[in-house]
PDB file of C-alpha atoms in Angstrom:
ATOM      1  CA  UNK A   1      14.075 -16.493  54.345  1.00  0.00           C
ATOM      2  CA  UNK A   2      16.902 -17.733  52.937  1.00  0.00           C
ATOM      3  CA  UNK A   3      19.528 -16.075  50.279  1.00  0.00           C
ATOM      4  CA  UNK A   4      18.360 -18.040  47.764  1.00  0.00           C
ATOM      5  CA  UNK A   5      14.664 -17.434  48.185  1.00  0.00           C
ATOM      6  CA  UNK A   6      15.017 -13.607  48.977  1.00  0.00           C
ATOM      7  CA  UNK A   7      17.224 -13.254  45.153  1.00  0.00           C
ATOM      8  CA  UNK A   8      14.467 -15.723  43.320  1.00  0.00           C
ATOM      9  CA  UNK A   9      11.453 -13.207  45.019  1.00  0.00           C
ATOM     10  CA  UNK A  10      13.781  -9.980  44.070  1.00  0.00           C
ATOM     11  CA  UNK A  11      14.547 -11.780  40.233  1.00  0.00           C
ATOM     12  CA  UNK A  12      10.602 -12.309  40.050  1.00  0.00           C
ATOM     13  CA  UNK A  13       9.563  -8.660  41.383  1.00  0.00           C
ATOM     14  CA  UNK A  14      11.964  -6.978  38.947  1.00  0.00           C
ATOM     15  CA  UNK A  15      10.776  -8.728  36.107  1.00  0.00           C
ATOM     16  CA  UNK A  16       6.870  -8.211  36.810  1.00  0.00           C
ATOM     17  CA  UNK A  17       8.219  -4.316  37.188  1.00  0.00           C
ATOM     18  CA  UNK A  18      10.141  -4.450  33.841  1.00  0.00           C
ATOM     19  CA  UNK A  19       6.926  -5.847  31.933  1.00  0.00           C
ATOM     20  CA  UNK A  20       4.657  -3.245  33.707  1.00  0.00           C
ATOM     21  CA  UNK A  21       7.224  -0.459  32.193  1.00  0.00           C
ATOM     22  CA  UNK A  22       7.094  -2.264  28.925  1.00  0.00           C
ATOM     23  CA  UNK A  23       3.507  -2.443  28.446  1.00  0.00           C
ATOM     24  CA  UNK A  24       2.972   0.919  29.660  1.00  0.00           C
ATOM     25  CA  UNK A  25       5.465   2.229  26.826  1.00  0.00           C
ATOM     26  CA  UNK A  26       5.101   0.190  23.856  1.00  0.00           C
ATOM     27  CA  UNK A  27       1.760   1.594  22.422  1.00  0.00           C
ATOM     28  CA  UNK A  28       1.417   1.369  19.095  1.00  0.00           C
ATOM     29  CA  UNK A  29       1.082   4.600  17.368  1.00  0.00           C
ATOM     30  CA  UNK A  30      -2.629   5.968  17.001  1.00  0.00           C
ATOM     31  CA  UNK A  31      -3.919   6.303  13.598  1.00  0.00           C
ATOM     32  CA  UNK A  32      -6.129   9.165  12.807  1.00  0.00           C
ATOM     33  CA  UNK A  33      -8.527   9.839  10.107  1.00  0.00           C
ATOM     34  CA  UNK A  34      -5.782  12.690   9.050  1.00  0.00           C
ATOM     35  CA  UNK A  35      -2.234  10.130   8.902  1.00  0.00           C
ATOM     36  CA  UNK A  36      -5.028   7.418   7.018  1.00  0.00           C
ATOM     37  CA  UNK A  37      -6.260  10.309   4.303  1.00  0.00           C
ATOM     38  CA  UNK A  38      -2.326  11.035   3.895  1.00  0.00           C
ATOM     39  CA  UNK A  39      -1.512   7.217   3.801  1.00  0.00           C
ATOM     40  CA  UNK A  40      -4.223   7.037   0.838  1.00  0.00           C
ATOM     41  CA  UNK A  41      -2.869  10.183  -0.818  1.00  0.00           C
ATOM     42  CA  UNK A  42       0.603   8.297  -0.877  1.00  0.00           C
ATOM     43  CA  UNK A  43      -0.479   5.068  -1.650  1.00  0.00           C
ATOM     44  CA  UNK A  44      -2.744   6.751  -4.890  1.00  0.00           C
ATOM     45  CA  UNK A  45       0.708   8.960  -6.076  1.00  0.00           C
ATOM     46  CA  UNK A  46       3.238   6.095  -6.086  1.00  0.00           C
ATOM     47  CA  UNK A  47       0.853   3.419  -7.657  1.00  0.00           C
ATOM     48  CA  UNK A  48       0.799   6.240 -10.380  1.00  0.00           C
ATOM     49  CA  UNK A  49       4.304   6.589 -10.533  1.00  0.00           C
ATOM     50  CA  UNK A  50       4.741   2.829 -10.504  1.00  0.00           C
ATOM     51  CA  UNK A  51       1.856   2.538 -13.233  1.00  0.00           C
ATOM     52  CA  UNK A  52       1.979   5.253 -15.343  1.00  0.00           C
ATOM     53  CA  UNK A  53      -0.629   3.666 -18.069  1.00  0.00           C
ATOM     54  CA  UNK A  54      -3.264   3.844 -15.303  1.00  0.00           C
ATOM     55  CA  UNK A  55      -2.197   7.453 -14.349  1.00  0.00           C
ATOM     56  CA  UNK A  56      -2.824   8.352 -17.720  1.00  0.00           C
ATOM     57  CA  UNK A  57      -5.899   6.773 -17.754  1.00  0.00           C
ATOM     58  CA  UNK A  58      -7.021   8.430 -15.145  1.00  0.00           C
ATOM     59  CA  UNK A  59      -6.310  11.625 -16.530  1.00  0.00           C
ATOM     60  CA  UNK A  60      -2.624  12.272 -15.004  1.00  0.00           C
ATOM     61  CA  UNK A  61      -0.138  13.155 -17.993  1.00  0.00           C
ATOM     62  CA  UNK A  62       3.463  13.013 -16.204  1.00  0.00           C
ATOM     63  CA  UNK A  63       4.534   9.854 -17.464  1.00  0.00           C
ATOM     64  CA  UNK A  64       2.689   9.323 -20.639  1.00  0.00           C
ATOM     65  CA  UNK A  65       5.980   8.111 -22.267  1.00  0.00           C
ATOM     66  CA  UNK A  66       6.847   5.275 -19.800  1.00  0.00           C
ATOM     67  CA  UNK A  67       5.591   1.798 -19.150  1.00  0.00           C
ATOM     68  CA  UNK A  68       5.628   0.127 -15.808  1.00  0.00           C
ATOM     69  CA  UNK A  69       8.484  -2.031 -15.116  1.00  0.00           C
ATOM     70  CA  UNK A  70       7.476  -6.190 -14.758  1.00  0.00           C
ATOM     71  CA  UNK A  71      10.439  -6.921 -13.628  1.00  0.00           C
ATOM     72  CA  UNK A  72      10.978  -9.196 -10.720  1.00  0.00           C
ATOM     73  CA  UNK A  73      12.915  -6.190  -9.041  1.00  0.00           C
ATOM     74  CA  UNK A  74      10.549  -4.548  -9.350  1.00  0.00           C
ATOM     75  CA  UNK A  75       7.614  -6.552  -8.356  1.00  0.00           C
ATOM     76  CA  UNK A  76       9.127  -7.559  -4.887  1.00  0.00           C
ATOM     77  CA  UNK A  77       9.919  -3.243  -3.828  1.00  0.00           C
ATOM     78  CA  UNK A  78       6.077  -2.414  -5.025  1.00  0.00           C
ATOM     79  CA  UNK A  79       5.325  -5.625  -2.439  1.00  0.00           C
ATOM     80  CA  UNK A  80       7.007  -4.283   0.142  1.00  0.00           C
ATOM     81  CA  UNK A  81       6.222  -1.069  -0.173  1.00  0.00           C
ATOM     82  CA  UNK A  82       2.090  -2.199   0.052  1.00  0.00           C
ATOM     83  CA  UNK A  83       2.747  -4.567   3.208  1.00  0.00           C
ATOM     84  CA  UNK A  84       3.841  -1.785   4.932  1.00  0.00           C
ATOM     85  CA  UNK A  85       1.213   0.877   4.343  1.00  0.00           C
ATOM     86  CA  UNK A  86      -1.200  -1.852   5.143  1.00  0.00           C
ATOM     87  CA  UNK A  87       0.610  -2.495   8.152  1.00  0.00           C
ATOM     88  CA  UNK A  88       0.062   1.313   9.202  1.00  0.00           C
ATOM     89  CA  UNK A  89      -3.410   0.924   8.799  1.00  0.00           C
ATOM     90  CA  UNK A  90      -4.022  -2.252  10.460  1.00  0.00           C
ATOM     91  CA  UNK A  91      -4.101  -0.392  14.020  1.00  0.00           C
ATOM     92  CA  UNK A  92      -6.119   2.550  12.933  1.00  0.00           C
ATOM     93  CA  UNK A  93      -8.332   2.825  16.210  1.00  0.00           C
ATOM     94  CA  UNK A  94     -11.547   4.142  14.595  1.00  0.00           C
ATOM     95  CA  UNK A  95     -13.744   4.811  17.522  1.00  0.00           C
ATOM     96  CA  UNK A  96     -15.021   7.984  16.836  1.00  0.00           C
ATOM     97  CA  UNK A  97     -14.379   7.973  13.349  1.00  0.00           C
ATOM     98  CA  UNK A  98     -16.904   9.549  11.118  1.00  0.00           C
ATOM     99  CA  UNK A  99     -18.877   6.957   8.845  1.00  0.00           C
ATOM    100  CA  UNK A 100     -17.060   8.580   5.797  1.00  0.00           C
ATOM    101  CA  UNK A 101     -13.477   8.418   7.790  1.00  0.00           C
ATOM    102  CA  UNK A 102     -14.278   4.725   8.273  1.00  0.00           C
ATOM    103  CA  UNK A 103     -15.529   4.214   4.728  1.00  0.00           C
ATOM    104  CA  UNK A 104     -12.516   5.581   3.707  1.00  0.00           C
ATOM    105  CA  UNK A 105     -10.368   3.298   5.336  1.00  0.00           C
ATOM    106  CA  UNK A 106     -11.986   0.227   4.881  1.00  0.00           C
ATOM    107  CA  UNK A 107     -11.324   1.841   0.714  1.00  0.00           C
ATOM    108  CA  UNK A 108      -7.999   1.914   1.112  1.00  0.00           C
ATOM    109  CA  UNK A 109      -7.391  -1.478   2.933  1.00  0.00           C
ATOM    110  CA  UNK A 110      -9.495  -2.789   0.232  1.00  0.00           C
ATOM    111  CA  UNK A 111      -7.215  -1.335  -2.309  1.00  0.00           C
ATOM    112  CA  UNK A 112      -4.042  -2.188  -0.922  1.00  0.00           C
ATOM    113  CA  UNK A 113      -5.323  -6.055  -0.484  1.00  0.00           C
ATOM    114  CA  UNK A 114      -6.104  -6.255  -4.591  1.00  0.00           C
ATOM    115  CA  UNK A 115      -2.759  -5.487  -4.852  1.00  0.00           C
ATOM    116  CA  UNK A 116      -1.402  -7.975  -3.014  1.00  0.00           C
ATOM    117  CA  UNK A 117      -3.936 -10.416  -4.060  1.00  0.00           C
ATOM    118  CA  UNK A 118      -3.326  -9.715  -7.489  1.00  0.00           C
ATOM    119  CA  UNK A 119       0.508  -9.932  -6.625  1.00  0.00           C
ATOM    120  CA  UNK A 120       0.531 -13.065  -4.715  1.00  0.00           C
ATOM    121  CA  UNK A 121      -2.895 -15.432  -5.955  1.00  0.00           C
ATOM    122  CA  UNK A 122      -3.183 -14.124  -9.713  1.00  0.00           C
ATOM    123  CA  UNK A 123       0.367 -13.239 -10.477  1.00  0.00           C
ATOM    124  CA  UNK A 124      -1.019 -12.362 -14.009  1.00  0.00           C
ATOM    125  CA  UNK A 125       2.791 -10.619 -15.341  1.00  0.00           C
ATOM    126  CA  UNK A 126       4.498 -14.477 -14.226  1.00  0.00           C
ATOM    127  CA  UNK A 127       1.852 -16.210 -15.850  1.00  0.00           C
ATOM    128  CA  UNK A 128      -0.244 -14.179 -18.741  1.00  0.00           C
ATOM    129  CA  UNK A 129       1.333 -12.492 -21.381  1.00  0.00           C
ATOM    130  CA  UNK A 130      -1.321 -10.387 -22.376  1.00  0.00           C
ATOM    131  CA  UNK A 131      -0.491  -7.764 -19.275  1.00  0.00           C
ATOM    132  CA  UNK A 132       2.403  -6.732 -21.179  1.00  0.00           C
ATOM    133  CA  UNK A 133      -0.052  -6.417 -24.426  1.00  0.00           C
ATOM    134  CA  UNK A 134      -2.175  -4.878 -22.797  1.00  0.00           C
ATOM    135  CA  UNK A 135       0.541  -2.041 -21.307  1.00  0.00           C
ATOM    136  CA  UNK A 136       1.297  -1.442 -24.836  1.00  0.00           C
ATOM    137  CA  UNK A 137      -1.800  -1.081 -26.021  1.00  0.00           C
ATOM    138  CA  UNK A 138      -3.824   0.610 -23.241  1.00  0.00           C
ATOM    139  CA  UNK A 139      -0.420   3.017 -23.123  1.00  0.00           C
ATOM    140  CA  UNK A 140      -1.579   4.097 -26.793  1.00  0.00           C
ATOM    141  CA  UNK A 141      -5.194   3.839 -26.442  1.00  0.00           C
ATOM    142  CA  UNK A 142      -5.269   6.403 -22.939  1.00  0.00           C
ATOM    143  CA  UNK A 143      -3.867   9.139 -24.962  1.00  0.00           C
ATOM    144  CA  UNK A 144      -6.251   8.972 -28.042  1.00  0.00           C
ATOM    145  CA  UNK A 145      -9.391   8.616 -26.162  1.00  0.00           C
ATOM    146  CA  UNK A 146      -9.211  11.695 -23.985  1.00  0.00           C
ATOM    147  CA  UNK A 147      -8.940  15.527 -25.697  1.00  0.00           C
ATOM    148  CA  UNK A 148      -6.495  16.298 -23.011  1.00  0.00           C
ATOM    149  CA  UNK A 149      -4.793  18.213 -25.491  1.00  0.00           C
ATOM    150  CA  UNK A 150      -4.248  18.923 -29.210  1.00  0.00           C
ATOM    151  CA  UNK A 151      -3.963  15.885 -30.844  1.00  0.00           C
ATOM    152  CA  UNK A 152      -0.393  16.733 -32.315  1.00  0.00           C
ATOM    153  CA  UNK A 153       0.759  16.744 -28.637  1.00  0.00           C
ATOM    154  CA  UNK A 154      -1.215  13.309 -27.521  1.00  0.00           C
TER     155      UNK A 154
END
């Protein structure tokens, strides 16, 4: 063999060896049933913090004196922040998953995807006035039709 033939066979060799190592250490981290419950438990906190009409509606009082910022700001961090808890949950391995683990999942994905649908096909707060009516009104409504507490304080 030549020089030239024994450095291409040595170039070729180390680089099948490099892409063994690679592919043998870039896994992508395994999601469990536990990281996708706490995903969903994140996901369900901050669009309550971000919406604080439909945390009220749903019977959580911490921000009944806000309305949720429209802003386009705004808009584009809750879009990122959505792409990438869907993008932890794309590679959720759920072999062995319980049928309620799975349900789960496929609730949250589900979720997460109306957001973004509504965000980037609908984009009702570019387009329809009424969602900012609505915030208004729905703010008020939310605390009159639930005795959460004395009236006085609603």
């Amino acid at each position: 063999m030549t020089g030239r033939c024994i450095l291409v066979v040595f170039t070729i060799a180390s680089a099948a060896a490099l892409l063994r190592v690679t592919a043998q250490t870039v896994t992508p981290p395994q999601i469990t049933p536990s990281v996708m419950r706490a995903t969903a438990r994140e996901f369900y906190r901050w669009y309550y913090d971000e919406f604080p009409v439909a945390a009220t509606d749903a019977g959580r009082h911490d921000g009944d004196g806000r309305l949720a910022d429209y802003s386009p700001h705004a808009r584009e961090r809750r879009r990122a922040r959505v792409i990438g808890m869907l993008s932890e949950l794309r590679d959720a391995g759920e072999a062995g998953w319980s049928v309620d683990d799975r349900a789960d999942l496929e609730l949250i994905r589900a979720n997460l995807n109306r957001y973004l649908f509504e965000d980037r096909v609908l984009r009702r707060p570019r387009r329809d006035p009424g969602v900012y009516v609505l915030e208004c009104t729905n703010a008020i409504f939310s605390l009159l039709k639930k005795d959460y507490a004395p009236r006085a304080e609603r």
